[in-house]
CSV table of C-alpha atoms and ligand atoms in Angstrom, one decimal:
chain,number,residue,atom,x,y,z
A,546,MET,CA,-45.3,37.5,-37.0
A,547,SER,CA,-42.6,35.5,-35.2
A,548,HIS,CA,-41.6,32.0,-36.2
A,549,LEU,CA,-40.9,31.3,-32.5
A,550,PRO,CA,-43.4,29.2,-30.5
A,551,ALA,CA,-45.7,31.1,-28.2
A,552,VAL,CA,-44.4,31.7,-24.7
A,553,GLY,CA,-45.4,28.9,-22.4
A,554,THR,CA,-45.8,26.3,-25.2
A,555,TRP,CA,-42.6,24.5,-24.4
A,556,ARG,CA,-41.2,23.9,-20.9
A,557,GLN,CA,-37.9,22.3,-20.0
A,558,CYS,CA,-38.2,19.4,-17.6
A,559,PRO,CA,-36.2,20.2,-14.4
A,560,LYS,CA,-35.2,16.5,-14.1
A,561,CYS,CA,-34.4,15.2,-17.6
A,562,GLN,CA,-33.8,18.6,-19.1
A,563,ARG,CA,-35.8,17.8,-22.3
A,564,ASN,CA,-38.1,20.3,-23.8
A,565,VAL,CA,-41.7,19.2,-23.4
A,566,HIS,CA,-44.7,20.6,-25.2
A,567,ARG,CA,-47.6,21.9,-23.2
A,568,LEU,CA,-49.9,19.2,-24.6
A,569,GLU,CA,-47.4,16.5,-23.7
A,570,TRP,CA,-47.2,17.7,-20.0
A,571,GLY,CA,-51.0,17.1,-20.0
A,572,SER,CA,-53.5,18.1,-17.4
A,573,LEU,CA,-51.5,16.2,-14.7
A,574,GLN,CA,-48.3,18.0,-15.6
A,575,ILE,CA,-46.2,14.8,-15.8
A,576,CYS,CA,-43.0,14.6,-18.0
A,577,PRO,CA,-43.6,12.0,-20.7
A,578,HIS,CA,-39.9,11.2,-20.8
A,579,CYS,CA,-38.9,10.7,-17.1
A,580,GLY,CA,-42.2,10.9,-15.2
A,581,TYR,CA,-41.2,14.1,-13.3
A,582,TYR,CA,-44.2,15.9,-11.7
A,583,LEU,CA,-44.4,19.7,-12.1
A,584,ARG,CA,-46.1,21.3,-9.1
A,585,LEU,CA,-49.9,21.7,-9.8
A,586,THR,CA,-51.7,25.0,-9.3
A,587,ALA,CA,-54.9,25.0,-7.2
A,588,THR,CA,-57.0,25.1,-10.4
A,589,GLN,CA,-55.2,22.0,-11.8
A,590,ARG,CA,-55.6,20.2,-8.5
A,591,LEU,CA,-59.4,21.0,-8.5
A,592,GLN,CA,-59.7,19.6,-12.0
A,593,GLN,CA,-57.9,16.5,-10.9
A,594,LEU,CA,-59.9,15.9,-7.7
A,595,ALA,CA,-63.3,17.3,-8.2
A,596,THR,CA,-65.9,16.8,-10.9
A,597,GLU,CA,-68.0,19.6,-9.3
A,598,PHE,CA,-66.7,22.4,-7.0
A,599,GLN,CA,-68.6,25.1,-5.2
A,600,PRO,CA,-66.3,27.5,-3.5
A,601,LEU,CA,-67.0,28.8,0.1
A,602,PRO,CA,-67.6,32.5,0.6
A,603,GLU,CA,-64.1,33.9,0.2
A,604,ILE,CA,-62.4,35.4,3.3
A,605,THR,CA,-60.1,38.3,2.5
A,606,ALA,CA,-57.8,40.6,4.4
A,607,ALA,CA,-59.3,43.1,6.8
A,608,ALA,CA,-56.2,45.4,6.9
A,609,PRO,CA,-52.9,45.3,5.0
A,610,PHE,CA,-49.7,44.3,6.7
A,611,ALA,CA,-46.9,46.9,7.0
A,612,PHE,CA,-44.0,44.5,6.3
A,613,PRO,CA,-41.8,46.2,3.7
A,614,GLY,CA,-42.5,44.9,0.2
A,615,TYR,CA,-45.2,42.5,1.3
A,616,GLN,CA,-48.1,44.2,-0.4
A,617,ALA,CA,-46.3,44.3,-3.7
A,618,LYS,CA,-45.4,40.6,-3.4
A,619,LEU,CA,-49.0,39.7,-2.6
A,620,ALA,CA,-50.3,41.7,-5.6
A,621,GLN,CA,-47.8,39.9,-7.8
A,622,ALA,CA,-48.9,36.5,-6.5
A,623,GLN,CA,-52.5,37.4,-7.1
A,624,GLN,CA,-51.8,38.5,-10.6
A,625,GLN,CA,-49.7,35.4,-11.5
A,626,THR,CA,-52.1,32.8,-10.0
A,627,GLY,CA,-55.5,34.6,-10.5
A,628,ALA,CA,-56.3,33.6,-6.9
A,629,THR,CA,-56.7,35.9,-3.9
A,630,GLU,CA,-54.7,33.7,-1.5
A,631,ALA,CA,-52.8,30.4,-1.2
A,632,LEU,CA,-55.8,28.3,-0.2
A,633,THR,CA,-59.0,27.6,-2.2
A,634,ALA,CA,-61.8,25.8,-0.4
A,635,GLY,CA,-65.3,24.6,-1.1
A,636,VAL,CA,-67.7,21.7,-1.5
A,637,ALA,CA,-66.5,19.2,-4.0
A,638,THR,CA,-67.9,16.1,-5.6
A,639,LEU,CA,-65.8,13.1,-6.8
A,640,GLN,CA,-67.2,9.8,-8.0
A,641,GLN,CA,-70.7,10.9,-6.7
A,642,GLN,CA,-69.4,11.6,-3.2
A,643,ARG,CA,-69.5,15.1,-1.6
A,644,PHE,CA,-66.8,16.3,0.6
A,645,MET,CA,-65.2,19.6,1.8
A,646,LEU,CA,-62.0,20.2,-0.1
A,647,GLY,CA,-59.2,22.7,0.6
A,648,VAL,CA,-56.3,23.1,-1.8
A,649,MET,CA,-53.1,24.9,-1.2
A,650,ASP,CA,-51.1,26.4,-4.0
A,651,SER,CA,-47.3,26.5,-3.9
A,652,HIS,CA,-47.4,29.0,-6.8
A,653,PHE,CA,-48.9,31.6,-4.4
A,654,MET,CA,-46.0,32.7,-2.2
A,655,MET,CA,-45.0,29.1,-1.8
A,656,GLY,CA,-48.3,28.2,-0.2
A,657,THR,CA,-47.3,29.9,3.0
A,658,LEU,CA,-49.6,29.9,6.0
A,659,ASN,CA,-50.8,33.4,6.9
A,660,MET,CA,-53.9,34.9,8.6
A,661,ILE,CA,-56.1,34.5,5.6
A,662,VAL,CA,-55.0,30.9,4.8
A,663,GLY,CA,-55.5,30.1,8.5
A,664,ALA,CA,-59.0,31.6,8.5
A,665,ARG,CA,-60.0,29.8,5.3
A,666,LEU,CA,-58.7,26.5,6.8
A,667,ARG,CA,-60.8,27.0,9.9
A,668,GLN,CA,-63.7,27.9,7.7
A,669,VAL,CA,-63.5,24.7,5.6
A,670,ILE,CA,-62.9,22.6,8.7
A,671,ALA,CA,-66.0,24.2,10.4
A,672,ALA,CA,-68.1,23.7,7.2
A,673,ALA,CA,-67.2,20.0,7.1
A,674,LYS,CA,-68.4,19.7,10.7
A,675,THR,CA,-71.7,21.6,10.2
A,676,GLN,CA,-72.5,19.9,6.9
A,677,GLN,CA,-71.3,16.5,8.2
A,678,LEU,CA,-69.0,15.9,5.3
A,679,PRO,CA,-65.6,14.4,5.1
A,680,LEU,CA,-62.6,16.8,4.8
A,681,VAL,CA,-59.9,16.5,2.2
A,682,LEU,CA,-56.9,18.9,2.3
A,683,VAL,CA,-54.3,19.0,-0.4
A,684,ILE,CA,-51.2,20.5,1.3
A,685,ALA,CA,-48.5,22.3,-0.5
A,686,SER,CA,-46.6,24.8,1.7
A,687,GLY,CA,-43.2,26.1,2.6
A,688,GLY,CA,-44.5,26.8,6.1
A,689,ALA,CA,-45.5,30.0,8.0
A,690,ARG,CA,-45.5,33.3,6.1
A,691,MET,CA,-42.8,35.2,7.9
A,692,GLN,CA,-44.0,38.6,6.7
A,693,GLU,CA,-47.0,38.2,9.0
A,694,GLY,CA,-44.7,37.4,12.0
A,695,ILE,CA,-46.2,35.9,15.1
A,696,LEU,CA,-49.7,36.1,13.6
A,697,SER,CA,-48.7,33.5,11.0
A,698,LEU,CA,-47.4,31.2,13.7
A,699,LEU,CA,-50.6,31.6,15.6
A,700,GLN,CA,-52.4,29.9,12.7
A,701,MET,CA,-50.6,26.6,13.5
A,702,ASN,CA,-52.3,26.0,16.8
A,703,THR,CA,-55.7,27.6,15.9
A,704,VAL,CA,-56.0,25.5,12.7
A,705,LEU,CA,-54.9,22.4,14.6
A,706,ALA,CA,-57.4,23.0,17.3
A,707,ALA,CA,-60.2,23.3,14.7
A,708,TYR,CA,-58.9,20.1,13.1
A,709,ASP,CA,-58.9,18.2,16.3
A,710,ASP,CA,-62.5,19.4,17.0
A,711,LEU,CA,-63.5,17.9,13.6
A,712,ASN,CA,-61.7,14.6,14.3
A,713,ALA,CA,-63.5,14.4,17.7
A,714,ALA,CA,-66.8,14.9,15.9
A,715,GLY,CA,-66.1,11.7,13.9
A,716,ASN,CA,-65.8,13.2,10.4
A,717,TYR,CA,-63.5,11.4,8.1
A,718,THR,CA,-60.4,13.5,7.4
A,719,LEU,CA,-57.8,12.9,4.7
A,720,ASN,CA,-54.6,15.0,4.1
A,721,ILE,CA,-52.7,14.7,0.9
A,722,LEU,CA,-49.2,16.0,1.3
A,723,THR,CA,-47.7,17.2,-2.0
A,724,ASP,CA,-44.5,18.9,-2.9
A,725,PRO,CA,-43.5,20.7,-0.7
A,726,THR,CA,-45.0,20.2,2.8
A,727,MET,CA,-42.6,22.0,5.1
A,728,GLY,CA,-42.2,24.1,8.3
A,729,GLY,CA,-45.1,25.2,10.4
A,730,VAL,CA,-47.6,23.4,8.2
A,731,SER,CA,-45.9,20.0,8.6
A,732,ALA,CA,-45.5,20.8,12.3
A,733,SER,CA,-49.2,21.4,12.9
A,734,PHE,CA,-52.2,20.1,10.9
A,735,ALA,CA,-50.5,18.3,8.0
A,736,PHE,CA,-50.4,15.0,10.0
A,737,ALA,CA,-53.6,15.6,11.9
A,738,ALA,CA,-55.9,13.6,9.6
A,739,ASP,CA,-57.3,10.1,10.0
A,740,THR,CA,-55.5,9.2,6.8
A,741,VAL,CA,-52.3,10.9,5.7
A,742,ILE,CA,-51.0,10.1,2.2
A,743,ALA,CA,-48.4,11.8,0.1
A,744,GLU,CA,-48.0,12.3,-3.6
A,745,ALA,CA,-45.0,10.4,-4.9
A,746,GLY,CA,-41.8,12.5,-5.0
A,747,ALA,CA,-43.0,15.1,-2.5
A,748,THR,CA,-40.5,16.6,-0.1
A,749,ILE,CA,-41.9,16.6,3.4
A,750,GLY,CA,-40.1,17.9,6.5
A,751,PHE,CA,-39.7,20.7,9.0
A,752,ALA,CA,-36.5,22.7,8.5
A,753,GLY,CA,-34.9,22.7,5.0
A,754,LYS,CA,-32.2,20.2,4.1
A,755,ARG,CA,-29.4,22.8,3.9
A,756,VAL,CA,-30.3,24.3,7.3
A,757,ILE,CA,-30.1,20.8,8.9
A,758,GLN,CA,-26.9,20.0,7.1
A,759,LYS,CA,-25.3,23.2,8.2
A,760,THR,CA,-26.4,22.7,11.8
A,761,SER,CA,-25.7,19.0,12.2
A,762,ARG,CA,-22.5,19.0,9.9
A,763,GLU,CA,-23.4,15.4,9.1
A,764,PRO,CA,-24.1,14.1,5.6
A,765,LEU,CA,-27.8,13.4,5.0
A,766,PRO,CA,-29.1,10.3,3.2
A,767,PRO,CA,-30.2,11.0,-0.4
A,768,ALA,CA,-33.8,10.1,0.4
A,769,PHE,CA,-33.9,12.5,3.4
A,770,GLN,CA,-37.4,14.2,3.7
A,771,SER,CA,-38.8,12.2,0.8
A,772,ALA,CA,-42.3,10.8,0.8
A,773,ALA,CA,-40.8,7.3,0.3
A,774,SER,CA,-38.5,7.5,3.3
A,775,LEU,CA,-41.3,8.9,5.5
A,776,TYR,CA,-43.5,6.0,4.4
A,777,GLN,CA,-40.8,3.5,5.3
A,778,GLN,CA,-40.6,5.1,8.8
A,779,GLY,CA,-44.3,4.8,9.3
A,780,GLN,CA,-45.2,8.5,9.1
A,781,LEU,CA,-47.5,8.1,6.1
A,782,ASP,CA,-50.3,5.7,5.3
A,783,ALA,CA,-49.4,5.5,1.6
A,784,VAL,CA,-47.4,7.2,-1.2
A,785,VAL,CA,-49.6,7.5,-4.3
A,786,ALA,CA,-48.7,8.2,-7.9
A,787,ARG,CA,-50.3,11.4,-9.3
A,788,THR,CA,-52.1,9.3,-11.9
A,789,ASP,CA,-53.8,7.2,-9.2
A,790,LEU,CA,-54.6,10.0,-6.8
A,791,ALA,CA,-58.2,10.7,-7.8
A,792,ALA,CA,-59.1,7.0,-7.7
A,793,VAL,CA,-57.5,6.5,-4.3
A,794,VAL,CA,-59.3,9.6,-2.9
A,795,GLY,CA,-62.6,8.3,-4.3
A,796,GLN,CA,-61.9,4.8,-2.8
A,797,LEU,CA,-61.0,6.2,0.7
A,798,LEU,CA,-64.1,8.4,0.8
A,799,ARG,CA,-66.2,5.4,-0.1
A,800,LEU,CA,-64.6,3.2,2.5
A,801,HIS,CA,-65.2,5.8,5.2
A,802,GLN,CA,-68.8,6.7,4.4
A,803,ARG,CA,-71.0,7.1,7.4
A,804,LYS,CA,-73.6,4.3,8.1
B,1323,LIG,ZN1,-38.4,14.8,-17.6
């Protein structure tokens, strides 16, 4: 028997550096000392935004990709997260309202967009249309998954086309941009919703800060690519605290009910 605490009981806050007990992080994973948000897993997000959740039939890979080391990375991500891919989708209920919900998980290969994630996004978008339900996407992604090459980039326009189709049908759509929303995801469907809100503190952009700094050789403002600065520039409808997110989503769904 060891006198040391069980692994995973304490976690140092990346912002204030204090050691915080698992119970103190709470279900929303917020530092009790400085208010820092840890990134939520898809499971934690579902607990936050759905009182009931019925997953859609899960689309999986038809054939493995040959990119060196990719299969091992995928297997590791699956083992670490318990999920089969970086997007979980299904029919959700929140405050007695039904909607289609897709949740990306940055813990799964940084939530990168690949063929399966793209197929699952088109699936949840199509399901919203046929079932005449609103669509809510929780976005957390580093961009396209480069191991799948051009096929990952192809997801940008095919998902966006499906999204546009749903918008044209008149379904209410809501995207919640969380940390991080980057690359090909921010450049395609992330901003395609009727309402686009961000979780406070999220980094949202296309190319990473370091790449831009290197290319432009100009100093960047401290708030560069922050949810707050995007809101100030009119790119977002609102920036919402994690503690208020479920209430805000419920309110938006109620306000946009059909008839
Ligand atoms: Zn802290």
